[in-house]
XYZ file of N, CA, C and O in Angstrom:
448
model
N -55.899 -7.458 -19.674
C -55.742 -5.892 -18.066
C -55.685 -7.198 -16.970
O -55.700 -7.430 -16.778
N -54.546 -5.957 -15.777
C -54.713 -6.480 -14.490
C -52.803 -6.436 -14.105
O -52.746 -5.557 -15.517
N -52.052 -5.922 -13.400
C -51.096 -5.586 -12.457
C -49.979 -6.839 -13.120
O -50.557 -8.385 -13.331
N -48.832 -6.019 -12.880
C -48.138 -7.149 -13.110
C -48.300 -8.599 -12.405
O -47.497 -9.467 -12.639
N -48.877 -8.291 -10.902
C -48.808 -9.514 -10.274
C -49.445 -10.714 -9.939
O -49.269 -12.023 -10.138
N -49.890 -10.213 -10.698
C -51.776 -11.052 -11.093
C -51.858 -12.262 -12.182
O -52.220 -13.171 -12.445
N -49.994 -11.583 -13.780
C -50.533 -12.265 -14.080
C -49.479 -13.330 -14.018
O -48.446 -13.365 -13.313
N -49.141 -14.538 -14.821
C -48.298 -15.476 -14.489
C -46.905 -15.108 -14.866
O -46.022 -14.591 -16.033
N -45.823 -16.069 -13.695
C -44.884 -16.137 -14.053
C -44.415 -16.558 -15.191
O -45.144 -17.710 -15.332
N -43.235 -16.277 -16.099
C -42.870 -16.375 -17.166
C -40.652 -16.640 -17.432
O -40.155 -16.296 -15.848
N -40.949 -18.355 -17.138
C -39.518 -18.878 -17.398
C -38.312 -18.522 -18.105
O -39.488 -18.618 -19.236
N -37.549 -17.916 -17.805
C -36.350 -17.380 -18.347
C -34.727 -18.938 -18.027
O -34.906 -18.961 -17.139
N -35.310 -19.078 -18.773
C -33.070 -19.764 -19.155
C -32.374 -19.027 -19.394
O -32.219 -17.904 -19.647
N -31.530 -19.783 -18.480
C -30.448 -18.704 -17.514
C -29.039 -19.562 -18.667
O -29.106 -20.388 -17.968
N -28.006 -18.984 -19.233
C -27.201 -20.228 -19.481
C -26.270 -20.783 -19.185
O -26.022 -19.298 -17.670
N -26.073 -21.410 -18.536
C -24.431 -21.726 -17.412
C -23.157 -21.069 -18.681
O -22.921 -20.492 -18.782
N -22.753 -20.445 -17.156
C -21.044 -19.799 -17.125
C -21.000 -20.368 -18.182
O -20.538 -21.567 -17.747
N -18.993 -20.417 -18.507
C -18.569 -20.810 -20.228
C -16.864 -21.007 -18.153
O -16.998 -20.777 -17.137
N -17.131 -22.371 -19.379
C -15.197 -22.530 -18.802
C -14.544 -21.773 -18.098
O -14.185 -21.243 -19.326
N -13.494 -22.123 -17.730
C -12.257 -20.356 -17.363
C -11.263 -21.190 -19.307
O -11.281 -21.979 -18.414
N -11.014 -20.214 -19.151
C -9.442 -21.134 -20.199
C -8.193 -20.127 -20.598
O -8.385 -19.415 -19.529
N -7.367 -20.850 -20.529
C -6.260 -19.885 -21.251
C -6.380 -17.701 -20.951
O -6.067 -17.400 -20.796
N -7.778 -18.011 -22.073
C -6.907 -16.576 -22.309
C -7.935 -15.942 -20.894
O -7.989 -14.533 -20.792
N -9.483 -16.793 -19.797
C -9.845 -16.081 -18.514
C -8.247 -15.461 -17.716
O -9.123 -14.424 -17.683
N -7.119 -16.953 -17.648
C -6.789 -16.862 -16.812
C -5.178 -15.414 -17.285
O -4.743 -14.995 -16.508
N -5.760 -15.806 -18.445
C -4.431 -14.342 -18.942
C -4.648 -12.877 -18.760
O -4.254 -12.657 -18.126
N -6.253 -12.446 -17.751
C -6.300 -11.110 -17.821
C -6.368 -11.362 -17.523
O -6.178 -10.230 -16.082
N -6.423 -11.954 -16.001
C -6.295 -11.279 -14.255
C -4.168 -11.393 -14.111
O -4.388 -11.262 -13.140
N -3.261 -12.233 -15.068
C -2.262 -11.888 -14.857
C -2.201 -10.866 -15.232
O -2.044 -9.761 -16.026
N -1.541 -10.301 -14.037
C -0.911 -8.542 -14.072
C 0.091 -8.225 -16.017
O 0.432 -9.641 -15.854
N 0.174 -7.412 -16.893
C 1.001 -6.943 -17.605
C 2.311 -6.383 -17.607
O 2.270 -6.724 -16.152
N 3.332 -6.964 -17.936
C 4.677 -6.477 -17.719
C 4.949 -5.540 -17.193
O 4.233 -5.446 -18.535
N 5.795 -6.129 -16.305
C 6.684 -4.059 -16.097
C 5.192 -3.556 -15.544
O 4.917 -2.296 -14.992
N 3.939 -3.816 -14.849
C 2.922 -3.463 -14.556
C 3.345 -3.507 -12.247
O 4.168 -4.819 -12.453
N 3.145 -2.768 -11.604
C 3.564 -3.141 -10.049
C 2.751 -4.177 -9.648
O 1.487 -4.187 -9.613
N 3.313 -4.874 -9.019
C 2.607 -5.449 -8.811
C 2.872 -5.916 -7.498
O 1.822 -6.457 -6.723
N 3.480 -4.957 -6.588
C 3.970 -4.889 -5.101
C 2.657 -4.076 -4.117
O 3.259 -3.282 -5.049
N 2.867 -4.293 -3.168
C 1.732 -2.231 -2.732
C 3.681 -1.533 -2.575
O 2.809 -0.080 -2.903
N 4.339 -1.861 -2.531
C 6.111 -0.579 -2.226
C 5.935 -0.159 -3.765
O 6.767 0.851 -3.474
N 5.250 -0.510 -4.697
C 5.990 -0.117 -5.747
C 4.507 0.777 -6.046
O 5.531 1.503 -7.181
N 3.729 0.456 -6.402
C 1.995 1.944 -6.128
C 2.207 2.640 -5.693
O 0.936 0.736 -4.425
N 2.185 4.157 -4.858
C 1.892 4.399 -4.546
C 1.030 4.957 -3.787
O 0.152 4.765 -4.187
N -0.060 4.856 -2.706
C -1.223 5.830 -2.456
C -1.761 6.785 -2.450
O -2.306 7.308 -3.330
N -0.993 8.157 -2.218
C -0.257 8.958 -2.113
C 0.668 9.497 -3.367
O 1.156 9.039 -3.595
N 0.966 10.128 -4.491
C 1.215 10.828 -4.879
C 3.030 11.514 -3.746
O 1.651 11.603 -2.580
N 3.505 12.188 -4.224
C 4.650 12.283 -2.985
C 5.234 13.829 -3.437
O 6.281 13.941 -2.812
N 4.296 13.788 -4.597
C 4.710 15.307 -4.425
C 4.335 16.514 -3.495
O 3.571 16.071 -2.495
N 5.317 17.535 -3.351
C 4.237 18.436 -1.769
C 3.456 19.152 -2.286
O 2.642 18.679 -1.047
N 3.036 19.492 -3.659
C 0.940 20.658 -4.083
C 0.762 19.227 -3.174
O -0.405 20.109 -2.521
N 1.079 17.512 -3.760
C -0.346 17.066 -3.947
C -0.468 16.637 -1.590
O -1.232 16.906 -1.254
N 0.244 17.149 -1.178
C 0.677 16.365 0.535
C 0.056 18.187 1.114
O -0.563 17.328 2.489
N 0.485 18.539 0.457
C 0.213 20.227 1.323
C -1.120 20.510 1.043
O -2.461 20.339 1.845
N -1.771 20.312 -0.291
C -3.477 19.936 -0.323
C -4.639 19.360 0.030
O -4.937 19.964 1.144
N -3.803 17.533 0.380
C -4.690 16.949 0.271
C -4.850 16.848 2.109
O -5.534 16.938 3.293
N -3.250 16.757 2.826
C -2.802 17.726 4.760
C -3.279 18.886 4.972
O -4.597 18.388 6.024
N -3.941 19.399 3.776
C -4.629 20.858 5.098
C -6.270 21.399 4.383
O -6.872 21.142 5.506
N -6.476 20.099 3.428
C -7.995 20.011 3.220
C -8.087 19.505 4.526
O -9.075 19.465 5.302
N -7.510 17.690 4.984
C -8.103 16.617 5.662
C -7.701 18.246 7.093
O -8.342 17.604 8.216
N -7.350 18.599 6.966
C -7.121 19.804 8.850
C -8.494 20.264 8.163
O -8.882 20.498 10.232
N -9.068 20.793 7.518
C -9.912 22.019 7.993
C -10.976 21.374 7.272
O -12.136 21.478 8.981
N -11.164 20.001 7.015
C -12.059 19.120 7.621
C -11.963 18.251 8.894
O -13.497 18.202 9.436
N -11.560 17.408 9.431
C -11.610 17.624 10.867
C -11.392 19.180 11.594
O -12.608 18.656 12.812
N -10.996 19.888 11.532
C -11.139 21.454 12.274
C -12.781 21.439 11.847
O -13.208 22.278 13.964
N -14.029 21.446 10.828
C -15.215 21.654 11.044
C -16.051 21.102 11.389
O -16.763 21.556 12.148
N -15.244 19.411 11.894
C -15.944 18.836 12.133
C -15.916 18.882 13.970
O -17.264 18.497 14.246
N -14.695 19.199 14.344
C -14.551 19.650 15.880
C -15.339 20.868 16.401
O -16.165 20.755 17.516
N -16.141 21.631 15.161
C -16.078 23.020 15.291
C -17.846 22.580 15.755
O -18.634 23.598 17.072
N -18.289 22.267 14.242
C -19.649 21.610 14.894
C -20.092 20.389 15.481
O -21.293 21.507 16.204
N -19.061 20.435 16.860
C -20.136 19.066 18.567
C -20.316 20.883 18.912
O -19.986 19.760 20.274
N -19.188 21.300 18.766
C -18.075 21.791 20.342
C -19.202 23.269 19.665
O -19.517 23.682 21.203
N -20.352 23.339 19.032
C -21.707 24.634 18.949
C -21.926 24.562 20.207
O -22.088 25.333 20.889
N -23.326 23.563 20.408
C -24.629 23.254 21.501
C -22.830 23.366 22.243
O -23.767 24.035 23.760
N -22.323 22.581 22.811
C -21.286 22.487 24.482
C -21.159 24.313 24.602
O -21.367 24.830 26.386
N -21.392 25.236 23.217
C -21.463 26.934 24.001
C -22.423 27.909 25.063
O -22.077 28.511 24.685
N -23.544 27.311 23.507
C -24.988 27.696 24.440
C -24.726 26.554 26.239
O -25.846 27.176 26.635
N -23.900 26.026 26.366
C -24.195 25.182 28.155
C -25.447 23.477 27.785
O -25.659 23.899 28.893
N -25.723 23.117 26.545
C -26.128 22.374 25.659
C -24.711 21.012 27.292
O -23.892 21.277 26.726
N -25.008 20.357 27.693
C -24.379 19.136 27.682
C -23.565 18.457 27.482
O -24.798 18.066 26.064
N -22.038 18.462 26.650
C -22.465 17.261 25.880
C -23.237 15.259 25.648
O -22.450 15.044 27.730
N -22.805 14.813 24.599
C -22.990 13.546 25.146
C -22.859 12.622 24.105
O -21.589 12.952 23.995
N -22.921 11.087 24.021
C -22.007 10.622 23.512
C -21.747 10.528 22.098
O -20.874 10.688 21.935
N -22.549 11.409 21.173
C -23.180 11.234 19.802
C -21.692 12.963 20.480
O -20.721 12.232 18.943
N -22.132 13.758 20.665
C -21.465 14.525 21.100
C -19.455 14.438 20.769
O -18.496 14.908 20.129
N -18.796 13.550 21.638
C -17.775 13.279 22.626
C -17.155 12.701 20.797
O -16.337 12.400 20.826
N -17.516 11.191 20.681
C -17.364 10.882 19.142
C -17.212 11.875 18.264
O -16.850 11.219 17.403
N -18.333 12.619 17.589
C -17.619 13.095 16.679
C -16.639 13.984 17.368
O -16.188 15.047 15.717
N -16.563 14.753 18.394
C -15.193 15.755 18.766
C -13.819 14.143 18.222
O -12.832 14.903 17.667
N -13.350 13.579 18.771
C -12.612 12.885 18.603
C -12.371 12.320 16.986
O -11.137 13.040 16.623
N -13.751 12.011 16.694
C -13.332 12.215 14.546
C -12.593 13.415 14.222
O -12.287 12.704 13.280
N -13.500 14.338 14.361
C -12.429 15.507 14.529
C -11.855 16.368 14.738
O -10.475 15.757 13.384
N -10.949 15.083 15.877
C -9.724 15.262 15.988
C -8.787 14.441 14.936
O -7.668 14.763 14.375
N -9.862 12.662 14.986
C -8.712 11.992 14.496
C -8.447 12.593 12.510
O -7.703 12.203 12.351
N -9.277 13.145 12.059
C -9.373 13.924 10.589
C -8.118 14.379 10.371
O -7.051 14.721 9.977
N -8.625 15.816 11.428
C -7.251 16.430 11.650
C -5.781 16.428 11.849
O -4.923 16.210 11.183
N -5.900 15.324 13.027
C -4.330 14.784 12.780
C -3.655 13.897 11.461
O -2.485 13.419 11.476
N -4.770 13.310 11.022
C -4.856 12.708 9.195
C -4.036 13.464 8.266
O -3.416 12.398 8.358
N -4.643 14.572 8.670
C -3.995 15.380 7.616
C -2.609 16.421 7.656
O -2.005 16.180 7.311
N -2.369 15.630 9.755
C -0.906 16.611 10.011
C 0.530 15.603 9.827
O 1.226 15.858 8.850
N -0.633 13.994 9.558
C 0.560 12.667 9.024
C 0.747 13.048 7.822
O 1.884 12.858 7.669
N -0.104 13.181 6.970
C 0.147 13.427 5.912
C 1.253 14.807 5.298
O 2.364 14.906 4.442
N 0.835 15.343 5.405
C 2.183 17.070 5.954
C 3.571 16.921 6.063
O 4.349 17.242 5.304
N 3.408 15.585 7.782
C 4.881 15.829 8.618
C 5.470 14.184 7.650
O 7.071 14.514 7.537
N 4.947 13.173 6.782
C 5.623 12.647 5.846
C 6.809 12.244 6.811
O 7.734 11.714 6.584
N 5.966 10.846 7.837
C 6.696 10.439 9.228
C 7.883 9.616 8.108
O 9.557 9.403 9.713
N 7.234 8.619 7.647
C 8.503 8.310 6.695
C 9.244 8.085 6.177
O 10.531 7.496 5.569
N 9.881 9.409 5.855
C 10.515 10.068 4.763
C 10.433 10.031 3.329
O 11.622 10.003 2.169
N 8.633 9.461 2.680
C 8.600 8.952 1.263
C 8.854 9.907 0.731
O 9.422 9.437 -0.720
N 8.629 10.605 1.251
C 8.899 11.824 -0.484
C 10.018 11.902 -1.019
O 10.621 12.961 -1.593
N 11.032 11.399 -0.787
C 12.284 12.060 -0.653
C 12.749 10.465 -0.529
O 13.525 10.392 0.105
N 14.045 10.978 -1.917
C 14.798 10.269 -2.285
C 15.501 9.303 -1.955
O 16.268 10.953 -1.594
N 16.363 8.249 -1.338
C 16.964 8.138 -0.784
C 18.315 7.010 -2.189
O 17.453 5.352 -1.670
N 19.071 7.301 -1.953
C 20.062 6.524 -3.394
C 20.787 6.346 -1.877
O 22.004 6.135 -1.791
């Protein structure tokens, strides 16, 4: 009887890690035909519906963050640094949504 801390510690033997073999190195290599560069694997899908959904969601989220920060100001409280930061973050999230919607580099269109 007694607590776990009052009992002596047991020695646990940890085996040494195995040496790297050719099979381990082959797991790190990409499979043939797999995209190897960032240009081949797009971050977002290029379909119009995906861009509209994610862009509109980000604009809505940014508007909500901005609106929550703006609410105390409408009641007459002076804005502090936290409120200003929250407003800037809200505007930034909304701008990110606009960038996704507008697709400035033209990645969504195939250029032959």
